[in-house]
Coordinates of C-alpha atoms and ligand atoms in Angstrom, one line a residue:
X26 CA 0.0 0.0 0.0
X27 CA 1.3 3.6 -0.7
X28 CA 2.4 5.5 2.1
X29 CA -0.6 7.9 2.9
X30 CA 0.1 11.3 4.3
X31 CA 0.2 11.5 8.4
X32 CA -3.1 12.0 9.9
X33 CA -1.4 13.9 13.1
X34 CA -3.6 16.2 14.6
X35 CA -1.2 19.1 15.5
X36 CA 0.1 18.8 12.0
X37 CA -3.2 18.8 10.3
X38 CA -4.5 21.7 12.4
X39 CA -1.8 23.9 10.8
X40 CA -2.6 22.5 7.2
X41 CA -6.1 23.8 8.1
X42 CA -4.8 27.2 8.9
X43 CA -3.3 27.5 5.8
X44 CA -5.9 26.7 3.5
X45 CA -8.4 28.6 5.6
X46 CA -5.9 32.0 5.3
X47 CA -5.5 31.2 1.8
X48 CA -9.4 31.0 1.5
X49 CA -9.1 27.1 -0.1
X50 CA -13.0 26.4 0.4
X51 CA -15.4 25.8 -1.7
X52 CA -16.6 29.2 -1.7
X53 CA -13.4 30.4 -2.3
X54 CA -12.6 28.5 -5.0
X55 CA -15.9 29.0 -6.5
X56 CA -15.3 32.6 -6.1
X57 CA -11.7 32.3 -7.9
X58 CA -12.7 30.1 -10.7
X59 CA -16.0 31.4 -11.4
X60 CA -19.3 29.1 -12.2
X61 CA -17.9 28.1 -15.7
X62 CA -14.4 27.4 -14.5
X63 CA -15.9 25.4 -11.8
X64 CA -18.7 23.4 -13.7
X65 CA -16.1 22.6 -16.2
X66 CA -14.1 21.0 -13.4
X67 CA -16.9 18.9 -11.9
X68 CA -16.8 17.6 -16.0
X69 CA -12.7 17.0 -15.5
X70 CA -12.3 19.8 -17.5
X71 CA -9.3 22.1 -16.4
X72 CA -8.4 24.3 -18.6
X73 CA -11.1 27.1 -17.6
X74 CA -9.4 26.7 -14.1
X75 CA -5.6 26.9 -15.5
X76 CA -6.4 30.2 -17.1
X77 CA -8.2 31.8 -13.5
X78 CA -4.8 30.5 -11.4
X79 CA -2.2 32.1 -13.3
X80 CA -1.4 34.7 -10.9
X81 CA 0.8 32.7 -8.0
X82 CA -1.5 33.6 -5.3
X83 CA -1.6 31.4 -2.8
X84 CA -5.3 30.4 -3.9
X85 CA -4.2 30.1 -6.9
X86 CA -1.0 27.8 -6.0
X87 CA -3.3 25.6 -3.8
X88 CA -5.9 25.5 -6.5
X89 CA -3.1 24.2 -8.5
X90 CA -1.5 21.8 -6.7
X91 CA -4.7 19.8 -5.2
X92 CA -7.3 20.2 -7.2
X93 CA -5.4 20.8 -11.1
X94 CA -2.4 18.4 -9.9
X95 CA -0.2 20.7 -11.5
X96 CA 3.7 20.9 -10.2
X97 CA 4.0 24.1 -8.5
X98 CA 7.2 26.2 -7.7
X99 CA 8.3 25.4 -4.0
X100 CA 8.6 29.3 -3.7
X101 CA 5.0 29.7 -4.2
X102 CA 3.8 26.1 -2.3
X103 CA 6.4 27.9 0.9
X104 CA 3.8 31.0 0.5
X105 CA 0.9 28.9 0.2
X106 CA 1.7 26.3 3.3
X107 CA 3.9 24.7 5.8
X108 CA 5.8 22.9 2.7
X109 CA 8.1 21.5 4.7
X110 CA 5.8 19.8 7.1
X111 CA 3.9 18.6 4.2
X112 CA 6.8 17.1 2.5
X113 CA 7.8 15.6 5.9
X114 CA 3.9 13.9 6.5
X115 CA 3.9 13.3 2.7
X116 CA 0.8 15.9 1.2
X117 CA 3.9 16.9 -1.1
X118 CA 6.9 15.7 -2.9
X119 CA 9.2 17.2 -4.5
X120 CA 9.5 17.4 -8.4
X121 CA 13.3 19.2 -9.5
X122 CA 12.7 23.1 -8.3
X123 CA 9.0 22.4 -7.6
X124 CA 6.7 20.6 -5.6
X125 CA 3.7 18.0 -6.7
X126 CA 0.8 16.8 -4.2
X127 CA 0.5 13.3 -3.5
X128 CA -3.6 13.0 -2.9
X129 CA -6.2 15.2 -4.0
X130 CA -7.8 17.6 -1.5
X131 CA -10.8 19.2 -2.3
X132 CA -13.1 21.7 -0.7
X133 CA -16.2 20.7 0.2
X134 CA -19.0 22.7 1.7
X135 CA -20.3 20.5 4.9
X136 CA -24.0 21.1 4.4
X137 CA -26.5 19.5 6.3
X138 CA -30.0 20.0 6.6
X139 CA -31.0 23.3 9.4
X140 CA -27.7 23.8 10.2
X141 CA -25.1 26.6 8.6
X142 CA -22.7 25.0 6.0
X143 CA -19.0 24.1 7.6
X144 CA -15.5 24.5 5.6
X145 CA -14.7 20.8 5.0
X146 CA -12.0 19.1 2.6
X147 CA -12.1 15.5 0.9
X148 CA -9.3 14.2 0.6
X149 CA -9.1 11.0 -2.7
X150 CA -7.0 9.7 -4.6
X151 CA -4.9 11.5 -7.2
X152 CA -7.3 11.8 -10.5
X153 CA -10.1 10.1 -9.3
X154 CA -12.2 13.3 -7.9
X155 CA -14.4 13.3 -10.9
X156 CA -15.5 10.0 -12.2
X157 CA -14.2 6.7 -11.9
X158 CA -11.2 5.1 -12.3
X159 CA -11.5 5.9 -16.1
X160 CA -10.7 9.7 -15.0
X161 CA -6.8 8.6 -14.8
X162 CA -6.6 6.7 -18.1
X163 CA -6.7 2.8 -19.0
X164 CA -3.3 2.1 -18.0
X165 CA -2.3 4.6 -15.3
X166 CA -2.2 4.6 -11.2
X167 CA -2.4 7.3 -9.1
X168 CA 1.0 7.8 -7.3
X169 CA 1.6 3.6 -7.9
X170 CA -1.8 2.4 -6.1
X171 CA -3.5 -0.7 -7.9
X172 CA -6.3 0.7 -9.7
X173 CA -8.5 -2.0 -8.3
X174 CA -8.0 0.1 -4.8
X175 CA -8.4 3.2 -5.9
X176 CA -10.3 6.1 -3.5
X177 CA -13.1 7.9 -5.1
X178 CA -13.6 11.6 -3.9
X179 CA -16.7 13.2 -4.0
X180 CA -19.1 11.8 -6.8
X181 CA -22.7 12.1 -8.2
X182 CA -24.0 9.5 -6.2
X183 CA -22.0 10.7 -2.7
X184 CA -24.0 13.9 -3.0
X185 CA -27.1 12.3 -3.4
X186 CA -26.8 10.5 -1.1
X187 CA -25.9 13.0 1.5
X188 CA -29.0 14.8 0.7
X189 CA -31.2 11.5 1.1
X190 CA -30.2 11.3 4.7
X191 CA -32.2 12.0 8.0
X192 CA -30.2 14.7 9.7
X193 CA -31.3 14.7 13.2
X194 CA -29.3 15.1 16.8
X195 CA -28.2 11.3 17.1
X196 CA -26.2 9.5 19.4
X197 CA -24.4 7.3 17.1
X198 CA -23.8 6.8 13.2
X199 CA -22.3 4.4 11.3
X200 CA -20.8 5.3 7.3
X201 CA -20.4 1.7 6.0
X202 CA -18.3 1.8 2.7
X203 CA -17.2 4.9 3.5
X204 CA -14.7 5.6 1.1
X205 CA -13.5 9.3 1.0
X206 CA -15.3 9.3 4.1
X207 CA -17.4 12.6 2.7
X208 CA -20.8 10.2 4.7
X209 CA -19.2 9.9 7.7
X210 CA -18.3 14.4 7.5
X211 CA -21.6 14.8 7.5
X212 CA -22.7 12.4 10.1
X213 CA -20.0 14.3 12.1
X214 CA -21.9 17.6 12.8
X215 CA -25.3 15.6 14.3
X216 CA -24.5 12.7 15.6
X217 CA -22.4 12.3 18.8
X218 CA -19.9 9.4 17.8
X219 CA -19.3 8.3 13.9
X220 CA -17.9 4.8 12.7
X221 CA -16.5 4.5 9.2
X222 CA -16.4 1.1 7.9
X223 CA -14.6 0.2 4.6
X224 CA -13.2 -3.4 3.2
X225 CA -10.3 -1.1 1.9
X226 CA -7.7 -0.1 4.5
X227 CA -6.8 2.9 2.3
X228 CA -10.5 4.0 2.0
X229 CA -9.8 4.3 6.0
X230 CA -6.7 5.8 6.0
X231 CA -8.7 9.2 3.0
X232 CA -11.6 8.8 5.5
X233 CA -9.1 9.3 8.4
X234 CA -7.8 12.5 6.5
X235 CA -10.4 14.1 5.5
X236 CA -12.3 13.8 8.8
X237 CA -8.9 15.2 10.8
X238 CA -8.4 17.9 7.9
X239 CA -12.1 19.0 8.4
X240 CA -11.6 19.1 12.6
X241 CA -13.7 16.5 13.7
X242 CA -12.6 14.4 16.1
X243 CA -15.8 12.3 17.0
X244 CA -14.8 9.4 14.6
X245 CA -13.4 6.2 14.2
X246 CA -12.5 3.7 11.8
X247 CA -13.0 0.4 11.3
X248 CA -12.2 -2.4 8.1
X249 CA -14.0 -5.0 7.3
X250 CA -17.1 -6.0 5.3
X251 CA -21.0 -4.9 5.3
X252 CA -21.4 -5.3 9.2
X253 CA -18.5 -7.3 10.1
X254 CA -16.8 -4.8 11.6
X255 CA -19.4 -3.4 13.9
X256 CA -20.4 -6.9 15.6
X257 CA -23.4 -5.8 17.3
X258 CA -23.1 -2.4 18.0
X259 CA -26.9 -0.7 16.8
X260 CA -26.7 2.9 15.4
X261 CA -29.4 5.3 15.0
X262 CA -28.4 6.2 11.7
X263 CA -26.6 4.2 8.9
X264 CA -25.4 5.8 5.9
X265 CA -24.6 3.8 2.9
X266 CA -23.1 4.6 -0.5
X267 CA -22.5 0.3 -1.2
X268 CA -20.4 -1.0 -4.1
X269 CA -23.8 -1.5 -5.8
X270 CA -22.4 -2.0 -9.6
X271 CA -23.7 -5.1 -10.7
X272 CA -20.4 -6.2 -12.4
X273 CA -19.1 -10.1 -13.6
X274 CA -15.8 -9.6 -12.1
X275 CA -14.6 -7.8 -8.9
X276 CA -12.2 -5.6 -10.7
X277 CA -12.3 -2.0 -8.4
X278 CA -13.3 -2.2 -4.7
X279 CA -14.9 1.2 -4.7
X280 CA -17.9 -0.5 -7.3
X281 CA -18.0 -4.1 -7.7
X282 CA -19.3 -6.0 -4.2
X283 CA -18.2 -8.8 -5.2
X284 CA -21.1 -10.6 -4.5
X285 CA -23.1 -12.3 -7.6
X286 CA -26.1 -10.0 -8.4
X287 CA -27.5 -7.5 -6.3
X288 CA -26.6 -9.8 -3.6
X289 CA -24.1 -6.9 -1.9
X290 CA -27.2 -4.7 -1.3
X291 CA -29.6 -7.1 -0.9
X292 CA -27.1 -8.4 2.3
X293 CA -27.5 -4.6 3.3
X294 CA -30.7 -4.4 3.5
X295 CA -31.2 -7.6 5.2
X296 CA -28.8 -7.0 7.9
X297 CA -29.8 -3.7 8.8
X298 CA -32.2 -4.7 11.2
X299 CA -29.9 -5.7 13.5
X300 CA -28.0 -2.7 13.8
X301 CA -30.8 -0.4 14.3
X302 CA -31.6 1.4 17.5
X303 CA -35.2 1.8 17.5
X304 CA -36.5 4.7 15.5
X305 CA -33.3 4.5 14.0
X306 CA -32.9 5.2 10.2
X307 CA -31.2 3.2 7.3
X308 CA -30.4 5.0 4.3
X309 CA -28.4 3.9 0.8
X310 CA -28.2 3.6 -2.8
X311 CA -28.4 0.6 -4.5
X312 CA -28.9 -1.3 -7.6
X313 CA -31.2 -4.1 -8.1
X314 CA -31.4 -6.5 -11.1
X315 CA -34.7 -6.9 -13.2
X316 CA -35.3 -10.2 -14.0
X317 CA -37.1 -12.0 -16.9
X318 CA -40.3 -13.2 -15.2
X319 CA -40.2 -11.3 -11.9
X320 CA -41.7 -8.1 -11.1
X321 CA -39.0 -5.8 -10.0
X322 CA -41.2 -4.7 -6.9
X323 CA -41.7 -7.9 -5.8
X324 CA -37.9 -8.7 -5.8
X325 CA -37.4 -6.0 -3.7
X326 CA -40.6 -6.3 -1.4
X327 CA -38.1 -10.2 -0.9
X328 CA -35.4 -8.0 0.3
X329 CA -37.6 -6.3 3.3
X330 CA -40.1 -9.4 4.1
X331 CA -39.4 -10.3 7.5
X332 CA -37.1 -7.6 8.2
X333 CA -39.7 -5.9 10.8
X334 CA -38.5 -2.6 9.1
X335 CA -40.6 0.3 7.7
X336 CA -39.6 0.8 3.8
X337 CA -39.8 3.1 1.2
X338 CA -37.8 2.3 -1.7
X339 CA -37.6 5.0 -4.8
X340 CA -36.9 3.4 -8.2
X341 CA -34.8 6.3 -10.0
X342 CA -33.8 5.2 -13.6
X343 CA -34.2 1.6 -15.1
X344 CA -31.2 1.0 -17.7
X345 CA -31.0 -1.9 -20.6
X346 CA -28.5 -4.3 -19.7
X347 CA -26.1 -2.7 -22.8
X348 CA -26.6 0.8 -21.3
X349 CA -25.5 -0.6 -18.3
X350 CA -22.2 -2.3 -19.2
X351 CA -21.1 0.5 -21.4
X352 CA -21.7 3.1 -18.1
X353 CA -19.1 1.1 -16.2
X354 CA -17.2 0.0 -18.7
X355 CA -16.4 3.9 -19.2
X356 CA -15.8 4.3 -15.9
X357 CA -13.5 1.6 -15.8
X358 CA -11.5 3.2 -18.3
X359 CA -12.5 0.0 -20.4
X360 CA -13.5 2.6 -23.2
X361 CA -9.7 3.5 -23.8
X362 CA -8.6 0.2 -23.8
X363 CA -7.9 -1.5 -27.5
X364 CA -11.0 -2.2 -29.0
X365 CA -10.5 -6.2 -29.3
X366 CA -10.1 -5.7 -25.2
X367 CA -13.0 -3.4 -25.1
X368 CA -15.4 -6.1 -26.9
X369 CA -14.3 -8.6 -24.5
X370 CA -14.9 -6.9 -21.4
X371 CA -18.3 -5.8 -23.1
X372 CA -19.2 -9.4 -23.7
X373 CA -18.6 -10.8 -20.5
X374 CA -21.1 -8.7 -19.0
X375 CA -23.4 -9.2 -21.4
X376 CA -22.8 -13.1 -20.6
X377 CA -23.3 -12.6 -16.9
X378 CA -26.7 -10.5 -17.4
X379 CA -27.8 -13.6 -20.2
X380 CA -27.1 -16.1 -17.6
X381 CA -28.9 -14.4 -14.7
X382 CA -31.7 -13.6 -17.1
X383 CA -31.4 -10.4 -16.5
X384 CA -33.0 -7.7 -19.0
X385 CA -32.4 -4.2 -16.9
X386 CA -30.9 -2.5 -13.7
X387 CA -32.8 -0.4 -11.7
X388 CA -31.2 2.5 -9.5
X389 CA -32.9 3.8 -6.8
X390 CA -33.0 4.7 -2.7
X391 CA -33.8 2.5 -0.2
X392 CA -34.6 4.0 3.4
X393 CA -35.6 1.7 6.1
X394 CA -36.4 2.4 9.7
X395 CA -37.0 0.4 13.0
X396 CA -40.3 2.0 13.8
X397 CA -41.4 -0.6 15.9
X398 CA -45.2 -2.0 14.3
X399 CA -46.2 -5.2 14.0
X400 CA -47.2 -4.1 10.2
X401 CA -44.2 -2.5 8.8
X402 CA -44.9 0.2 5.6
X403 CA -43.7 -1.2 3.1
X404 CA -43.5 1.5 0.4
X405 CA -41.9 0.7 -3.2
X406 CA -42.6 3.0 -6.2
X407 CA -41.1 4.5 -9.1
X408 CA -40.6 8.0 -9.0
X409 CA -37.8 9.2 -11.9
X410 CA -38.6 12.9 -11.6
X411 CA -36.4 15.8 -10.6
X412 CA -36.6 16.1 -6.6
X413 CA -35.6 19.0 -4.1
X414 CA -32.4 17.8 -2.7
X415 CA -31.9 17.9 0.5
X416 CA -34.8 15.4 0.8
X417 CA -33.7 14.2 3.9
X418 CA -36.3 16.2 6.1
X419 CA -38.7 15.2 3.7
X420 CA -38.2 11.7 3.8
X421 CA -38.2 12.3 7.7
X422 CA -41.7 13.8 7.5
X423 CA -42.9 11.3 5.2
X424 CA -42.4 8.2 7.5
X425 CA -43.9 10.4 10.3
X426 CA -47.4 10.3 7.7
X427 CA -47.2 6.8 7.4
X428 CA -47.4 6.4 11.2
X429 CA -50.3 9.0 11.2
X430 CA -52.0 6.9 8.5
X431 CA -51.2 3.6 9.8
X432 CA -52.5 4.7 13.2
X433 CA -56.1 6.3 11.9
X434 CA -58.9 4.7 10.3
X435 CA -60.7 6.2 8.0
X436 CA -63.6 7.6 11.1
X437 CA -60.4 8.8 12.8
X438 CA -58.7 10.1 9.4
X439 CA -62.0 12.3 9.1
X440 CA -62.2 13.4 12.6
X441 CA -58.1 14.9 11.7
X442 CA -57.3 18.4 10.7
X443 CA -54.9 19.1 8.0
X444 CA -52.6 21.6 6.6
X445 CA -52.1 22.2 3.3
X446 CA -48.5 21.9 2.3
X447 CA -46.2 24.9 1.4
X448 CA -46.1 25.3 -2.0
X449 CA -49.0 23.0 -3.4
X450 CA -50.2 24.9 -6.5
X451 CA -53.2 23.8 -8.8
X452 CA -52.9 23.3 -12.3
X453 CA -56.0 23.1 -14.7
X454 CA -55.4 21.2 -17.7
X455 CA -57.6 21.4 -20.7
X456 CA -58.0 23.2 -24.2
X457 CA -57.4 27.5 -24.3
X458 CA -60.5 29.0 -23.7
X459 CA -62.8 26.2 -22.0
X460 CA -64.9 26.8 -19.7
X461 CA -64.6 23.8 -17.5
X462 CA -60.8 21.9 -17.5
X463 CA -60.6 18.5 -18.6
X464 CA -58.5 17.4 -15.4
X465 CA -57.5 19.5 -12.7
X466 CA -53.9 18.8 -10.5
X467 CA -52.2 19.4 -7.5
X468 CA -48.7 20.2 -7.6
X469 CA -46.2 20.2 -4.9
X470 CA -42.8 22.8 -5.5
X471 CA -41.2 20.8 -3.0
X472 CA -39.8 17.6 -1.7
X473 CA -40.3 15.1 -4.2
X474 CA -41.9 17.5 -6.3
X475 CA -45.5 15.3 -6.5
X476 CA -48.1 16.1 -9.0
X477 CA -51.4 14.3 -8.8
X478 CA -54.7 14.5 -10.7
X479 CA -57.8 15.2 -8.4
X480 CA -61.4 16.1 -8.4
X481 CA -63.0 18.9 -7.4
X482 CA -63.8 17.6 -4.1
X483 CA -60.5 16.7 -3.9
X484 CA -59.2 20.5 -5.1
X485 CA -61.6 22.0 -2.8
X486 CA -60.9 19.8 0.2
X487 CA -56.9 20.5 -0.1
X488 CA -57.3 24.4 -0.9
X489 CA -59.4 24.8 2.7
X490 CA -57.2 22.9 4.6
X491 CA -55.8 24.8 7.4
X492 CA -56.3 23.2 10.5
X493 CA -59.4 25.4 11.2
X494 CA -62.1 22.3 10.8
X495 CA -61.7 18.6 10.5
X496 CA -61.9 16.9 7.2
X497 CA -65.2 15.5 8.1
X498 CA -66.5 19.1 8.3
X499 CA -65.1 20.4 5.2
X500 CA -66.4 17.2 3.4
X501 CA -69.8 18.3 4.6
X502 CA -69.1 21.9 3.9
X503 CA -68.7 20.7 -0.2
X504 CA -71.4 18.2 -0.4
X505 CA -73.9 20.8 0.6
X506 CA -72.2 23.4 -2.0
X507 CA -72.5 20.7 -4.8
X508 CA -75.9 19.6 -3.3
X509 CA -74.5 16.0 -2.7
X510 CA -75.1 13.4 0.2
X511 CA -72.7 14.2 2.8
X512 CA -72.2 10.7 4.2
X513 CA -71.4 9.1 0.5
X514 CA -69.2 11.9 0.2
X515 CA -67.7 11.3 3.6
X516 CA -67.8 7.0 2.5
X517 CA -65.7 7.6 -0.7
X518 CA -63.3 10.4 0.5
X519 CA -60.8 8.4 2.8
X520 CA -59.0 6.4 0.3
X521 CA -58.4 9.9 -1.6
X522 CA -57.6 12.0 1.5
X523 CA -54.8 8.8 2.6
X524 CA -53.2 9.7 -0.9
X525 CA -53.1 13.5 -0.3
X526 CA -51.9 12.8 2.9
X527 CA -49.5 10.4 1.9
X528 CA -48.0 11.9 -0.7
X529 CA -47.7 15.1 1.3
X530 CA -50.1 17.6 -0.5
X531 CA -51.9 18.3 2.8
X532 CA -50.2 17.5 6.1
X533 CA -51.8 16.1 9.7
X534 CA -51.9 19.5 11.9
X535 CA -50.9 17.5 14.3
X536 CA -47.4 16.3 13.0
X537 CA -44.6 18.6 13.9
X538 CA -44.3 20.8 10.9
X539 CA -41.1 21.3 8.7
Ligands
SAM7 C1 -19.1 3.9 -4.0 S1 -17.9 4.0 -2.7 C2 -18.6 5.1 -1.6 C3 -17.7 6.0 -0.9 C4 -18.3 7.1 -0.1 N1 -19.0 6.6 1.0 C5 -19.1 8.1 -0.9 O1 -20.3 8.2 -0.6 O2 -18.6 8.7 -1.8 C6 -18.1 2.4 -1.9 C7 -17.1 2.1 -0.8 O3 -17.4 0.8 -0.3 C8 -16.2 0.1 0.0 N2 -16.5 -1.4 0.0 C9 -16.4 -2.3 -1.0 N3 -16.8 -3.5 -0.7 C10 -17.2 -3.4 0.6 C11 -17.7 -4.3 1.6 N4 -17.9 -5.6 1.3 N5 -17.9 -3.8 2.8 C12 -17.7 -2.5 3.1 N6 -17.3 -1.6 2.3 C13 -17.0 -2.0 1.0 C14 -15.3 0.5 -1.1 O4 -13.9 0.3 -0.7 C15 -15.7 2.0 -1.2 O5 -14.9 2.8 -0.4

């Protein structure tokens, strides 16, 4: 394994001084590099960013060195940072009359959900910030390390992930596959105590980093795989980006589980319960396999059964099992390799999807909580539209509904006052000019960003709906308007007034609100 820099406190403290009095943060950088320059990086695209750092500042030297990998003159790293500290611990080495970092540290605004964002820096391996492996070339390492080891920073799928979680004062976290470690930051600022699991010692050792770098000291590591290394400890929140790629050989740790199938997450999913406190929340990405014969729903509605765990699992994106391959075969890198190569790799996924009778993927969310009922929710849908990120109190409130609805039957759901949600609009949808629209619906500008189709019981119902009178009362309120019978409107409205509620267009006024 290649000698990581130090993670000594008293050194890293200093390091943080410099790149705080240098203004290396992502609002910093953001500010120096300007929107283009900076979205042009997130697409491995530096040459916006060359042009914005020519002027030897020590922004612009630190810009240079971690995030462009450029060699930088040791004149201008001394002005930047303690260079020869960070020779000495190994951030730097030397390169003739200039000096070259070793890993890539990257700013990283430390948002979570209510509280003010934090300075925070992830540190990764050399050229694998953006994207996959493919990001250093087909035949390349970072500084020597074994591609199939190699430390992702910050990706696509880190940040949505972040997002997705429940960010509430907890006692104990756990980041399993935690990689970079950018999980386990956020954990950090809510939860008393983190744990950051990895199979890959040197996924510890960037996790270790960039949780020292960023001043938190309420962590700890530990290697091993899935649960292993937790024995029986139970955690109120677990965090987990997996190696989810569905992949016929185990070629980089930081994708390929290693298990045949979906069988990683599946394993994930299974053994969460037993690591749950109760109330506690399990959050991660995963992939699951569609397979000739089998609904997908039901394949995953396996994965919970017997679990005891509430569920709600979002279906993102469903890709072909050729869409598939090619999307990790360029992030492999495969795509640069010669083309006889290329066609081989290709094929052997293909083979493994053939034999498996596979015919797509599915990418989605998976949260699960120990809420305790004898009838778990069990919640799986497919929902591939844009969402507000952070979701996370969201998906908080949405569970809290389920108990509401699980707890009320329809005399008690009527008996309930609700609130209409912030930001529910109505939308009528029919020719120009007609008097009456053909359909009328509710939409939601936040959260998941729901639309759904109602009638005008419905429209009317949600658009009086603020906790002045119970939904029995505004039921009979509309019946006597449209000169209906109030009790076969008050029969047929539950089911409908379970799918407001449940979707979030109108809220118990009872639940705390967001
Ligand atoms: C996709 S990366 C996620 C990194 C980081 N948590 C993030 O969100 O960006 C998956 C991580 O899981 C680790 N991993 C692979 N197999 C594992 C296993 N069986 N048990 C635990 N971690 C594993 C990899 O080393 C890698 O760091």
């Amino acid at each position: 394994m290649t000698k990581l820099p130090a993670p000594d406190p008293a050194r890293l403290a200093s390091l943080r001084e410099a790149l705080l009095a240098a203004d290396y943060t992502a609002d910093g950088c953001l500010d120096l590099l300007g929107p283009t320059g900076y979205a042009a990086l997130a697409r491995s695209e530096a040459v916006p960013a060359l042009r914005a750092t020519r002027g030897g500042t020590p922004l612009e030297t630190l810009v240079r060195l971690f995030l462009l990998q450029q060699p930088v003159p040791y004149p201008a790293a001394a002005a930047a940072l303690p260079v020869e500290e960070c020779l000495a611990d190994g951030w730097l080495t030397r390169d003739g009359g200039d000096v070259r970092a070793t890993v890539d540290v990257r700013p990283y605004a430390n948002e979570v959900a209510g509280l003010d964002s934090s300075d925070a820096w992830v540190v990764s391996d050399l050229g694998c910030a953006v994207g996959g492996a493919g990001g250093i070339g087909a035949g390349g390492s970072a500084a020597g390390v074994a591609r199939g080891e190699l430390v992702l920073g910050v990706g696509g799928a880190s940040t949505t992930l972040a997002g997705l979680a429940v960010r509430r004062p907890v006692r104990a976290a756990l980041d399993l596959g935690a990689g970079s470690g950018v999980q386990a930051l956020h954990a950090a600022r809510h939860a008393q105590r983190v744990t950051a699991t990895d199979l890959n010692p040197r996924a510890l050792a960037f996790s270790r980093l960039t949780l020292a770098l960023s001043g938190f000291d309420n962590t700890e590591t530990a290697q091993g795989s899935l649960f292993e290394p937790v024995g029986e400890r139970r955690f109120d929140l677990i965090v987990s980006n997996p190696p989810f790629v569905i992949s016929p050989a185990s070629r980089f740790v930081y994708r390929d589980g290693g298990m045949a199938g979906d069988e990683l997450c599946r394993s994930l999913v299974r053994g969460a319960a037993a690591h749950l406190e109760p109330g506690g929340y399990c959050q991660l990405l995963a992939n699951w396999q569609h397979v000739k014969g089998e609904d997908w729903h039901e394949r995953l509605a396996g994965w919970v059964a017997g679990t005891g765990l509430d569920a709600w699992v979002v279906q993102r994106e469903v890709q072909d099992v050729a869409q598939y391959a090619e999307l990790w075969l360029r992030d492999g890198g495969d795509h640069l390799a010669p083309r006889t190569v290329y066609e081989a790799r290709y094929n052997e996924w293909l083979d493994a999807f053939e034999a498996a009778r596979v015919e797509g993927i599915g990418f989605g969310w998976i949260t699960l909580r120990a809420g305790g009922a004898a009838q778990p929710t069990v919640r799986i849908e497919e929902w591939p539209h844009p969402v507000e990120q952070p979701l996370g109190p969201h998906i908080e409130q949405w569970f809290a509904r389920q108990d509401f609805l699980r707890g009320h039957d329809d005399r008690a759901l009527l008996a309930a006052r609700y609130l209409l949600a912030d930001e529910v609009v109505q939308e009528q949808v029919g020719p120009p000019g007609a008097e009456d629209p053909e359909h009328v619906v509710l939409r939601h500008n936040r959260g998941m960003r729901r639309a759904t189709k109602v009638d005008t019981v419905g429209a009317g119902f949600a658009g009086v709906c603020d906790g002045s009178l119970t939904a029995g009362e505004i039921l009979d309120a509309i019946a006597q308007l449209l000169r209906e019978d109030p009790s076969r409107l008050r029969d047929r409205a539950p089911d409908s007034l379970r799918l407001l509620v449940e979707q979030g267009f109108v809220e118990p006024a009872t639940l705390p609100q967001r």
